[in-house]
Coordinates of N, CA and C in Angstrom, one line a residue:
M24 N 2.0 -9.8 -27.3 CA 2.9 -9.9 -26.2 C 2.3 -10.8 -25.1
Q25 N 2.9 -11.9 -24.7 CA 2.3 -12.8 -23.7 C 2.4 -12.1 -22.3
T26 N 1.3 -12.2 -21.6 CA 1.1 -11.4 -20.3 C 0.5 -12.3 -19.3
F27 N 1.1 -12.2 -18.1 CA 0.5 -12.9 -16.9 C 0.2 -11.8 -15.8
K28 N -0.8 -12.1 -15.1 CA -1.2 -11.3 -13.9 C -0.8 -12.0 -12.6
L29 N 0.0 -11.3 -11.8 CA 0.5 -11.9 -10.6 C -0.1 -11.2 -9.4
T30 N -0.6 -12.0 -8.4 CA -1.0 -11.4 -7.1 C 0.1 -11.8 -6.1
V31 N 0.6 -10.7 -5.4 CA 1.8 -10.9 -4.6 C 1.5 -10.4 -3.2
E32 N 2.0 -11.1 -2.2 CA 2.0 -10.6 -0.8 C 3.5 -10.5 -0.3
Y33 N 3.7 -9.5 0.6 CA 5.1 -9.4 1.1 C 5.1 -8.7 2.4
D34 N 6.1 -9.1 3.2 CA 6.5 -8.4 4.4 C 7.5 -7.3 4.0
G35 N 7.1 -6.1 4.1 CA 7.9 -5.0 3.6 C 9.0 -4.5 4.6
S36 N 9.1 -5.2 5.7 CA 10.0 -4.7 6.8 C 11.4 -4.5 6.3
K37 N 11.9 -5.4 5.5 CA 13.4 -5.3 5.1 C 13.6 -4.8 3.7
F38 N 12.5 -4.2 3.1 CA 12.7 -3.7 1.8 C 12.5 -2.2 1.7
S39 N 13.2 -1.6 0.7 CA 13.1 -0.1 0.5 C 11.9 0.2 -0.4
G40 N 10.8 -0.5 -0.1 CA 9.6 -0.2 -0.9 C 9.5 -1.2 -2.1
W41 N 8.4 -1.0 -2.9 CA 8.2 -1.8 -4.0 C 9.1 -1.6 -5.2
Q42 N 9.2 -0.3 -5.6 CA 9.9 0.1 -6.8 C 11.4 -0.1 -6.8
S43 N 11.9 -0.7 -8.0 CA 13.3 -0.9 -8.1 C 14.1 0.3 -7.9
Q44 N 15.2 0.2 -7.2 CA 16.1 1.3 -7.0 C 17.6 0.8 -7.1
I45 N 18.5 1.8 -7.4 CA 19.9 1.4 -7.5 C 20.4 1.3 -6.0
N46 N 21.1 0.2 -5.8 CA 21.8 0.0 -4.5 C 20.8 -0.1 -3.3
A47 N 19.6 -0.6 -3.6 CA 18.6 -0.8 -2.5 C 17.8 -2.0 -2.8
R48 N 17.4 -2.8 -1.8 CA 16.7 -4.0 -1.9 C 15.2 -3.7 -2.0
T49 N 14.5 -4.0 -3.1 CA 13.1 -3.7 -3.2 C 12.4 -5.0 -3.6
V50 N 11.1 -5.0 -3.5 CA 10.2 -6.1 -3.9 C 10.3 -6.3 -5.4
Q51 N 10.1 -5.2 -6.1 CA 10.1 -5.3 -7.6 C 11.5 -5.9 -8.1
G52 N 12.5 -5.4 -7.4 CA 13.9 -5.9 -7.8 C 14.0 -7.4 -7.6
E53 N 13.5 -7.9 -6.4 CA 13.6 -9.3 -6.1 C 12.8 -10.1 -7.2
L54 N 11.6 -9.6 -7.5 CA 10.8 -10.3 -8.5 C 11.5 -10.3 -9.9
K55 N 12.0 -9.2 -10.3 CA 12.7 -9.2 -11.5 C 13.9 -10.2 -11.6
Q56 N 14.6 -10.3 -10.5 CA 15.8 -11.2 -10.5 C 15.3 -12.6 -10.6
A57 N 14.2 -12.9 -9.8 CA 13.7 -14.3 -9.9 C 13.2 -14.7 -11.3
C58 N 12.5 -13.7 -11.9 CA 12.0 -13.9 -13.3 C 13.1 -14.1 -14.3
V59 N 14.2 -13.3 -14.2 CA 15.3 -13.5 -15.1 C 16.0 -14.8 -14.9
D60 N 16.1 -15.2 -13.7 CA 16.7 -16.5 -13.3 C 15.9 -17.7 -13.9
L61 N 14.6 -17.5 -13.8 CA 13.7 -18.6 -14.3 C 13.6 -18.6 -15.8
F62 N 13.3 -17.5 -16.4 CA 13.0 -17.4 -17.9 C 14.2 -17.2 -18.8
R63 N 15.3 -16.7 -18.2 CA 16.5 -16.5 -18.9 C 16.3 -15.5 -20.1
T64 N 15.5 -14.5 -19.9 CA 15.2 -13.5 -20.9 C 14.8 -12.2 -20.2
E65 N 14.8 -11.1 -21.0 CA 14.3 -9.9 -20.4 C 12.8 -9.9 -20.3
I66 N 12.4 -9.3 -19.2 CA 10.9 -9.3 -18.9 C 10.5 -7.9 -18.5
D67 N 9.2 -7.6 -18.5 CA 8.7 -6.4 -18.0 C 7.7 -6.7 -16.8
I68 N 8.0 -6.3 -15.6 CA 7.2 -6.5 -14.5 C 6.9 -5.2 -13.8
Q69 N 5.6 -4.8 -13.7 CA 5.2 -3.6 -13.1 C 4.1 -3.8 -12.1
G70 N 4.1 -3.1 -11.0 CA 3.1 -3.2 -10.0 C 1.9 -2.2 -10.1
A71 N 0.8 -2.5 -9.4 CA -0.3 -1.6 -9.5 C -0.2 -0.5 -8.5
G72 N 0.6 -0.7 -7.5 CA 0.8 0.4 -6.5 C 2.2 0.4 -6.0
R73 N 2.7 1.6 -5.8 CA 4.1 1.8 -5.3 C 4.1 2.0 -3.8
T74 N 4.4 0.9 -3.1 CA 4.4 1.0 -1.6 C 5.8 1.5 -1.2
D75 N 5.8 2.3 -0.1 CA 7.0 2.8 0.5 C 7.8 1.8 1.3
A76 N 9.0 2.2 1.7 CA 9.8 1.4 2.5 C 9.1 0.9 3.8
G77 N 9.1 -0.4 4.1 CA 8.5 -0.9 5.3 C 7.0 -1.2 5.2
V78 N 6.4 -0.8 4.1 CA 4.9 -1.1 3.9 C 4.7 -2.5 3.4
H79 N 3.7 -3.2 3.8 CA 3.4 -4.6 3.5 C 2.3 -4.7 2.4
A80 N 2.1 -5.9 1.9 CA 1.0 -6.1 1.0 C 0.4 -7.5 1.1
L81 N -0.9 -7.6 1.0 CA -1.6 -8.8 1.0 C -2.0 -9.1 -0.4
G82 N -2.3 -8.1 -1.2 CA -2.8 -8.3 -2.6 C -2.3 -7.3 -3.6
Q83 N -0.9 -7.1 -3.6 CA -0.3 -6.3 -4.7 C -0.5 -7.1 -6.0
V84 N -0.8 -6.4 -7.0 CA -0.9 -7.0 -8.4 C 0.2 -6.5 -9.3
A85 N 0.7 -7.4 -10.1 CA 1.8 -7.0 -11.0 C 1.5 -7.7 -12.3
H86 N 1.9 -7.1 -13.4 CA 1.8 -7.8 -14.7 C 3.2 -8.2 -15.1
L87 N 3.3 -9.4 -15.7 CA 4.6 -10.0 -16.2 C 4.4 -10.1 -17.7
K88 N 5.3 -9.4 -18.4 CA 5.1 -9.5 -19.9 C 6.4 -10.0 -20.5
F89 N 6.2 -10.8 -21.6 CA 7.3 -11.3 -22.4 C 7.1 -10.9 -23.9
G90 N 8.2 -10.7 -24.5 CA 8.2 -10.3 -25.9 C 7.9 -11.5 -26.8
K91 N 8.1 -12.7 -26.3 CA 7.9 -13.9 -27.0 C 7.2 -15.0 -26.1
P92 N 6.5 -15.9 -26.7 CA 5.8 -16.9 -25.8 C 6.8 -17.7 -25.0
V93 N 6.3 -18.1 -23.8 CA 7.1 -18.9 -22.8 C 6.4 -20.2 -22.6
R94 N 7.2 -21.2 -22.3 CA 6.7 -22.6 -22.2 C 6.4 -22.9 -20.7
F95 N 5.6 -22.0 -20.1 CA 5.3 -22.2 -18.7 C 3.8 -22.0 -18.5
A96 N 3.2 -22.9 -17.8 CA 1.8 -22.7 -17.4 C 1.7 -21.9 -16.1
P97 N 0.6 -21.2 -15.9 CA 0.5 -20.3 -14.7 C 0.9 -21.0 -13.4
A98 N 0.5 -22.3 -13.2 CA 0.8 -23.0 -12.0 C 2.3 -23.2 -11.8
A99 N 3.0 -23.5 -13.0 CA 4.4 -23.7 -12.9 C 5.1 -22.4 -12.6
I100 N 4.7 -21.3 -13.2 CA 5.3 -20.0 -12.9 C 5.2 -19.7 -11.4
L101 N 4.0 -19.9 -10.8 CA 3.8 -19.7 -9.4 C 4.7 -20.5 -8.6
R102 N 4.8 -21.8 -8.9 CA 5.7 -22.7 -8.1 C 7.2 -22.3 -8.2
E103 N 7.6 -22.1 -9.5 CA 9.0 -21.8 -9.7 C 9.5 -20.5 -9.2
L104 N 8.6 -19.5 -9.3 CA 9.0 -18.1 -8.7 C 9.1 -18.2 -7.2
N105 N 8.1 -18.8 -6.6 CA 8.1 -18.9 -5.1 C 9.4 -19.7 -4.6
D106 N 9.9 -20.6 -5.4 CA 11.1 -21.3 -5.0 C 12.3 -20.4 -5.1
R107 N 12.2 -19.4 -5.9 CA 13.4 -18.5 -6.1 C 13.3 -17.2 -5.2
L108 N 12.1 -16.9 -4.7 CA 11.9 -15.7 -4.0 C 12.3 -15.9 -2.5
P109 N 12.7 -14.8 -1.8 CA 12.9 -14.9 -0.3 C 11.6 -15.2 0.4
S110 N 11.7 -15.6 1.6 CA 10.5 -16.0 2.4 C 9.6 -14.9 2.7
S111 N 10.1 -13.6 2.6 CA 9.2 -12.5 2.8 C 8.4 -12.0 1.6
I112 N 8.5 -12.7 0.5 CA 7.7 -12.5 -0.7 C 7.1 -13.7 -1.2
A113 N 5.8 -13.7 -1.4 CA 5.1 -14.9 -1.9 C 4.1 -14.5 -3.1
I114 N 4.2 -15.3 -4.1 CA 3.3 -15.2 -5.2 C 2.0 -16.0 -4.8
V115 N 0.9 -15.3 -4.7 CA -0.4 -16.0 -4.3 C -1.1 -16.6 -5.5
E116 N -1.1 -15.9 -6.6 CA -1.8 -16.4 -7.8 C -1.2 -15.9 -9.1
V117 N -1.3 -16.8 -10.1 CA -0.8 -16.4 -11.4 C -1.9 -16.8 -12.4
T118 N -2.3 -15.8 -13.2 CA -3.3 -16.1 -14.3 C -2.8 -15.5 -15.6
E119 N -3.3 -16.0 -16.7 CA -3.0 -15.4 -18.0 C -3.9 -14.2 -18.2
A120 N -3.3 -13.2 -18.8 CA -4.1 -11.9 -19.0 C -4.0 -11.5 -20.5
S121 N -4.8 -10.5 -20.8 CA -4.7 -9.9 -22.1 C -3.4 -9.3 -22.3
A122 N -2.9 -9.3 -23.6 CA -1.7 -8.6 -23.9 C -1.7 -7.1 -23.5
R123 N -2.9 -6.5 -23.5 CA -3.0 -5.1 -23.2 C -3.2 -4.8 -21.7
F124 N -3.2 -5.9 -20.9 CA -3.4 -5.7 -19.5 C -2.2 -4.9 -18.9
H125 N -2.5 -3.9 -18.1 CA -1.5 -3.1 -17.3 C -1.9 -3.0 -15.9
A126 N -1.1 -3.6 -15.0 CA -1.5 -3.7 -13.6 C -1.8 -2.3 -13.0
R127 N -1.1 -1.3 -13.3 CA -1.4 0.1 -12.8 C -2.4 0.8 -13.5
H128 N -2.3 0.9 -14.8 CA -3.2 1.7 -15.6 C -4.6 1.2 -15.6
D129 N -4.8 -0.1 -15.5 CA -6.1 -0.7 -15.6 C -6.8 -0.8 -14.2
A130 N -6.1 -0.5 -13.2 CA -6.7 -0.5 -11.8 C -7.8 0.5 -11.6
V131 N -8.9 0.1 -11.1 CA -10.0 1.0 -10.8 C -9.8 1.7 -9.4
S132 N -9.4 0.9 -8.4 CA -9.1 1.4 -7.1 C -8.1 0.6 -6.4
R133 N -7.6 1.1 -5.3 CA -6.6 0.5 -4.4 C -7.1 0.5 -3.0
G134 N -7.0 -0.6 -2.3 CA -7.4 -0.6 -0.9 C -6.3 -0.8 0.1
Y135 N -6.2 0.0 1.1 CA -5.2 -0.1 2.2 C -5.9 -0.3 3.5
F136 N -5.2 -0.9 4.5 CA -5.6 -0.8 5.9 C -4.4 -0.5 6.8
Y137 N -4.7 0.1 7.9 CA -3.6 0.5 8.8 C -4.0 -0.1 10.2
Q138 N -3.0 -0.8 10.8 CA -3.3 -1.5 12.1 C -2.6 -0.7 13.3
I139 N -3.4 -0.5 14.3 CA -3.0 0.2 15.5 C -3.2 -0.7 16.7
S140 N -2.2 -1.1 17.4 CA -2.4 -2.0 18.5 C -2.4 -1.2 19.8
T141 N -3.4 -1.5 20.7 CA -3.5 -0.8 21.9 C -2.7 -1.5 23.0
R142 N -2.0 -2.6 22.7 CA -1.2 -3.3 23.7 C 0.1 -3.7 23.0
K143 N 1.2 -3.9 23.8 CA 2.4 -4.3 23.3 C 2.3 -5.8 22.8
T144 N 2.8 -6.0 21.6 CA 2.7 -7.4 21.0 C 4.1 -7.9 20.7
A145 N 4.4 -9.1 21.2 CA 5.7 -9.6 20.9 C 5.9 -10.2 19.5
L146 N 4.8 -10.7 18.9 CA 4.9 -11.4 17.6 C 4.5 -10.5 16.5
G147 N 3.8 -9.4 16.7 CA 3.3 -8.6 15.6 C 3.9 -7.2 15.5
K148 N 5.1 -7.0 16.2 CA 5.6 -5.6 16.2 C 5.9 -5.1 14.8
R149 N 6.3 -5.9 13.8 CA 6.6 -5.4 12.5 C 5.3 -5.0 11.7
F150 N 4.1 -5.3 12.3 CA 2.9 -5.1 11.5 C 1.9 -4.2 12.1
V151 N 2.3 -3.5 13.2 CA 1.4 -2.6 13.9 C 2.1 -1.3 14.3
W152 N 1.3 -0.3 14.7 CA 1.8 0.8 15.4 C 1.2 0.7 16.8
W153 N 2.1 0.6 17.8 CA 1.6 0.5 19.2 C 1.4 1.8 19.8
I154 N 0.2 2.1 20.2 CA -0.2 3.4 20.9 C -0.5 3.0 22.4
K155 N 0.3 3.6 23.3 CA 0.2 3.2 24.7 C -1.0 4.0 25.3
E156 N -1.3 5.2 24.9 CA -2.3 6.0 25.5 C -3.7 5.5 25.1
P157 N -4.8 5.8 25.9 CA -6.1 5.4 25.5 C -6.6 6.2 24.3
L158 N -7.3 5.6 23.4 CA -7.8 6.2 22.2 C -9.3 6.2 22.2
D159 N -9.9 7.3 21.8 CA -11.4 7.4 21.6 C -11.7 7.0 20.2
V160 N -12.1 5.7 20.1 CA -12.3 5.1 18.8 C -13.6 5.7 18.2
E161 N -14.6 6.1 19.0 CA -15.8 6.7 18.4 C -15.5 8.0 17.7
K162 N -14.6 8.8 18.2 CA -14.3 10.0 17.5 C -13.4 9.7 16.3
M163 N -12.5 8.7 16.4 CA -11.8 8.3 15.2 C -12.7 7.8 14.1
S164 N -13.7 7.1 14.5 CA -14.6 6.5 13.5 C -15.5 7.6 12.8
A165 N -15.9 8.6 13.7 CA -16.7 9.7 13.1 C -15.8 10.5 12.1
A166 N -14.6 10.7 12.4 CA -13.7 11.5 11.5 C -13.4 10.7 10.2
A167 N -13.2 9.4 10.3 CA -13.0 8.5 9.2 C -14.2 8.5 8.2
A168 N -15.4 8.6 8.8 CA -16.6 8.6 8.0 C -16.6 9.9 7.0
L169 N -15.9 10.9 7.4 CA -15.9 12.1 6.6 C -15.0 12.0 5.4
I170 N -14.1 11.0 5.3 CA -13.1 10.9 4.3 C -13.6 10.5 3.0
A171 N -14.7 9.6 3.0 CA -15.3 9.2 1.7 C -15.8 10.3 0.9
G172 N -15.6 10.3 -0.4 CA -16.0 11.4 -1.3 C -14.8 12.0 -2.0
R173 N -15.1 13.1 -2.7 CA -14.1 13.8 -3.4 C -13.6 15.0 -2.6
H174 N -12.3 14.9 -2.2 CA -11.7 15.9 -1.3 C -10.4 16.4 -1.8
D175 N -9.9 17.5 -1.3 CA -8.6 18.0 -1.5 C -7.7 17.6 -0.4
F176 N -6.8 16.7 -0.6 CA -5.9 16.1 0.4 C -4.6 16.7 0.5
A177 N -4.5 18.0 0.1 CA -3.2 18.8 0.1 C -2.6 18.7 1.5
A178 N -3.4 18.8 2.5 CA -2.8 18.8 3.9 C -2.2 17.4 4.3
F179 N -2.5 16.4 3.6 CA -2.1 15.1 4.0 C -1.1 14.4 3.0
R180 N -0.6 15.2 2.1 CA 0.4 14.5 1.1 C 1.8 15.1 1.4
A181 N 2.8 14.3 0.9 CA 4.1 14.8 0.9 C 4.4 15.1 -0.6
P182 N 5.1 16.2 -0.9 CA 5.5 16.5 -2.3 C 6.3 15.4 -2.9
D183 N 5.8 14.9 -4.1 CA 6.4 13.8 -4.8 C 7.3 14.3 -5.9
P184 N 8.6 14.2 -5.8 CA 9.5 14.8 -6.8 C 9.3 14.1 -8.2
S185 N 8.7 12.9 -8.2 CA 8.5 12.2 -9.5 C 7.2 12.7 -10.2
K186 N 6.4 13.4 -9.4 CA 5.1 13.9 -10.0 C 4.9 15.4 -9.8
P187 N 5.7 16.2 -10.4 CA 5.5 17.7 -10.2 C 4.2 18.1 -10.7
G188 N 3.5 19.0 -10.0 CA 2.3 19.5 -10.4 C 1.1 18.6 -10.2
E189 N 1.3 17.5 -9.5 CA 0.2 16.5 -9.3 C -1.0 17.1 -8.6
S190 N -2.2 16.8 -9.0 CA -3.4 17.3 -8.4 C -3.5 16.6 -7.0
T191 N -4.1 17.4 -6.1 CA -4.2 16.9 -4.7 C -5.7 16.4 -4.5
I192 N -6.5 16.4 -5.5 CA -7.9 15.9 -5.4 C -7.9 14.4 -5.6
V193 N -8.5 13.7 -4.6 CA -8.7 12.3 -4.7 C -10.1 11.9 -4.4
V194 N -10.6 10.9 -5.1 CA -11.9 10.4 -4.9 C -11.8 9.1 -4.0
V195 N -12.3 9.2 -2.8 CA -12.2 8.1 -1.9 C -13.5 7.3 -1.9
E196 N -13.5 6.0 -2.2 CA -14.7 5.2 -2.3 C -15.2 4.9 -0.9
S197 N -14.4 4.6 0.0 CA -14.9 4.3 1.4 C -13.7 4.4 2.4
A198 N -14.1 4.7 3.6 CA -13.1 4.8 4.7 C -13.8 4.6 6.0
E199 N -13.2 3.8 6.9 CA -13.8 3.5 8.2 C -12.7 3.1 9.2
V200 N -13.1 3.3 10.5 CA -12.3 2.8 11.6 C -13.1 1.8 12.4
G201 N -12.5 0.7 12.7 CA -13.2 -0.3 13.5 C -12.2 -0.9 14.6
R202 N -12.8 -1.5 15.5 CA -12.0 -2.1 16.6 C -12.3 -3.6 16.9
D203 N -11.3 -4.4 17.0 CA -11.5 -5.8 17.4 C -10.5 -6.1 18.6
E204 N -11.1 -6.0 19.8 CA -10.3 -6.2 21.0 C -9.2 -5.2 21.1
N205 N -7.9 -5.7 21.0 CA -6.8 -4.8 21.1 C -6.3 -4.2 19.8
M206 N -7.0 -4.4 18.7 CA -6.6 -3.9 17.4 C -7.6 -2.9 16.9
I207 N -7.1 -1.7 16.5 CA -7.9 -0.7 15.8 C -7.4 -0.6 14.4
V208 N -8.4 -0.7 13.4 CA -8.0 -0.8 12.0 C -8.7 0.3 11.3
F209 N -7.8 1.1 10.5 CA -8.3 2.1 9.6 C -8.2 1.5 8.2
R210 N -9.4 1.5 7.5 CA -9.4 0.9 6.2 C -9.9 2.0 5.2
I211 N -9.2 2.0 4.0 CA -9.6 3.0 3.0 C -9.4 2.5 1.6
E212 N -10.3 2.9 0.7 CA -10.2 2.5 -0.7 C -10.4 3.7 -1.5
A213 N -9.6 3.9 -2.5 CA -9.7 5.1 -3.4 C -9.2 4.8 -4.8
S214 N -9.5 5.8 -5.7 CA -9.0 5.7 -7.1 C -7.5 5.6 -7.1
H215 N -6.8 6.4 -6.3 CA -5.4 6.5 -6.2 C -5.1 7.2 -4.9
F216 N -3.8 7.2 -4.5 CA -3.4 7.9 -3.3 C -2.2 8.8 -3.6
L217 N -2.1 9.9 -2.8 CA -1.0 10.8 -2.9 C 0.1 10.2 -2.0
W218 N 1.4 10.6 -2.2 CA 2.5 10.1 -1.4 C 2.3 10.4 0.1
K219 N 2.3 9.3 0.9 CA 2.2 9.4 2.3 C 0.8 9.8 2.8
M220 N -0.1 9.8 1.9 CA -1.5 10.3 2.3 C -2.1 9.3 3.3
V221 N -2.1 8.0 3.1 CA -2.7 7.1 4.1 C -2.1 7.2 5.4
R222 N -0.7 7.2 5.5 CA 0.0 7.3 6.8 C -0.3 8.6 7.5
R223 N -0.5 9.7 6.8 CA -0.8 10.9 7.4 C -2.2 11.0 7.9
L224 N -3.1 10.4 7.1 CA -4.5 10.3 7.6 C -4.5 9.4 8.9
A225 N -3.8 8.3 8.9 CA -3.8 7.4 10.1 C -3.2 8.2 11.3
G226 N -2.1 8.9 11.1 CA -1.5 9.7 12.2 C -2.5 10.7 12.7
T227 N -3.2 11.4 11.8 CA -4.1 12.4 12.3 C -5.3 11.8 13.0
L228 N -5.8 10.7 12.6 CA -6.9 10.0 13.2 C -6.5 9.6 14.7
V229 N -5.2 9.2 14.8 CA -4.7 8.9 16.2 C -4.7 10.1 17.0
K230 N -4.3 11.3 16.5 CA -4.3 12.5 17.2 C -5.8 12.9 17.6
I231 N -6.7 12.5 16.8 CA -8.1 12.8 17.1 C -8.5 11.8 18.3
G232 N -8.1 10.6 18.2 CA -8.4 9.7 19.3 C -7.7 10.0 20.6
L233 N -6.6 10.8 20.5 CA -5.9 11.2 21.7 C -6.5 12.5 22.3
G234 N -7.4 13.2 21.5 CA -8.0 14.4 21.9 C -7.2 15.7 21.5
D235 N -6.2 15.5 20.7 CA -5.3 16.6 20.3 C -5.9 17.4 19.1
V236 N -6.8 16.8 18.3 CA -7.4 17.4 17.2 C -8.9 17.1 17.2
T237 N -9.7 18.0 16.9 CA -11.2 17.8 16.9 C -11.6 17.3 15.5
V238 N -12.8 16.7 15.5 CA -13.4 16.2 14.3 C -13.6 17.4 13.3
D239 N -14.1 18.6 13.9 CA -14.3 19.7 13.0 C -13.0 20.2 12.4
E240 N -11.9 20.2 13.1 CA -10.6 20.6 12.6 C -10.2 19.7 11.4
F241 N -10.5 18.4 11.6 CA -10.2 17.4 10.6 C -11.0 17.7 9.4
A242 N -12.3 18.0 9.5 CA -13.2 18.2 8.4 C -12.7 19.4 7.6
A243 N -12.2 20.5 8.3 CA -11.6 21.6 7.6 C -10.4 21.3 6.7
L244 N -9.6 20.4 7.2 CA -8.4 19.9 6.5 C -8.8 19.2 5.2
L245 N -9.9 18.4 5.3 CA -10.4 17.7 4.1 C -10.9 18.7 3.0
G246 N -11.2 19.9 3.4 CA -11.6 20.9 2.4 C -10.4 21.6 1.8
G247 N -9.2 21.1 2.1 CA -8.0 21.7 1.5 C -7.4 22.9 2.2
N248 N -8.0 23.1 3.4 CA -7.6 24.3 4.2 C -6.5 23.8 5.1
S249 N -5.3 24.5 5.1 CA -4.2 24.2 6.0 C -4.5 24.9 7.3
N250 N -3.9 24.3 8.4 CA -4.0 24.8 9.7 C -2.6 24.9 10.3
P251 N -2.0 26.1 10.5 CA -0.6 26.2 10.9 C -0.4 25.6 12.3
K252 N -1.5 25.4 13.1 CA -1.4 24.9 14.4 C -1.2 23.3 14.4
L253 N -1.5 22.7 13.3 CA -1.5 21.3 13.2 C -0.3 20.8 12.3
D254 N 0.6 20.1 12.9 CA 1.8 19.7 12.2 C 1.6 18.3 11.6
I255 N 0.8 18.2 10.5 CA 0.4 16.9 9.9 C 1.6 16.1 9.5
A256 N 2.7 16.7 8.9 CA 3.8 16.0 8.5 C 4.5 15.2 9.6
A257 N 4.5 15.9 10.8 CA 5.2 15.2 12.0 C 4.3 14.1 12.5
W258 N 3.1 14.0 12.1 CA 2.2 13.0 12.6 C 2.1 11.8 11.7
T259 N 3.0 11.7 10.7 CA 3.0 10.6 9.7 C 3.1 9.3 10.5
A260 N 2.2 8.4 10.4 CA 2.2 7.1 11.1 C 3.4 6.3 10.5
P261 N 4.0 5.4 11.3 CA 5.1 4.6 10.9 C 4.6 3.6 9.8
S262 N 5.5 3.2 9.0 CA 5.1 2.3 7.8 C 4.8 0.9 8.3
S263 N 5.2 0.5 9.5 CA 5.0 -0.8 10.0 C 3.5 -1.3 10.0
G264 N 2.6 -0.4 10.2 CA 1.2 -0.8 10.3 C 0.4 -0.8 9.1
L265 N 1.0 -0.4 7.9 CA 0.3 -0.2 6.7 C 0.4 -1.4 5.7
F266 N -0.8 -1.8 5.2 CA -0.8 -2.9 4.3 C -1.6 -2.5 3.0
L267 N -1.1 -2.8 1.9 CA -1.8 -2.7 0.6 C -2.7 -4.0 0.6
E268 N -4.0 -3.8 0.8 CA -4.9 -4.9 0.9 C -5.3 -5.6 -0.4
G269 N -5.5 -4.7 -1.4 CA -5.9 -5.3 -2.7 C -6.1 -4.3 -3.8
I270 N -6.2 -4.7 -5.0 CA -6.4 -3.9 -6.2 C -7.7 -4.3 -6.9
R271 N -8.5 -3.4 -7.2 CA -9.8 -3.7 -7.9 C -9.7 -3.3 -9.3
Y272 N -10.2 -4.3 -10.2 CA -10.3 -4.0 -11.6 C -11.7 -4.2 -12.1
Q273 N -12.0 -3.6 -13.2 CA -13.4 -3.8 -13.8 C -13.5 -5.2 -14.3

């Protein structure tokens, strides 16, 4: 089966997430339509990560598979698909891949970052979460440093109806909070992520920066211990500031 690896970036503001849905505009749906229009045949296109509504990507990876050989070079596929896609979706790179390559199953880790703006921005509103109150970045950074490792993230996930009985244990490769002038960035890389996990971690880190949650309370949550005094679900950060940064393969 002829297979291509696609690297895709998109502004998720006007999409109902990555995954195709009935009666909803999605990134995968737009890509499928562009491919069918170009190749005039059925194709299989799957992404490495399922981003939610409003979430953006700089380095989403997808595989494009055909049941028969196609007469298109990677450069031509990149050019022709970009001509057919809306301005909010761009194919960054197309390369030939092994017939066995699977964008999701072969991924070793996924990297996300979350942007928090400490000032109102006229041009970047769709890509940040604006926090008006002062934030203690040092405390946020200290808390983020605790995330790396193998933890039970039960307190930070939303139940996923498509994955009943899913384990809440996740191995996080790295996590950090940094600041560049008016932008605070939370960056995290892990083997996989639970539904809404990154946004709830970002929201809780903001609560730590505001002084509403202590670093010790956060550490207890990473141990899988719930705290009825902390409403984690209500602190889910808005999707506007979240980006899928990239997918790592062996």
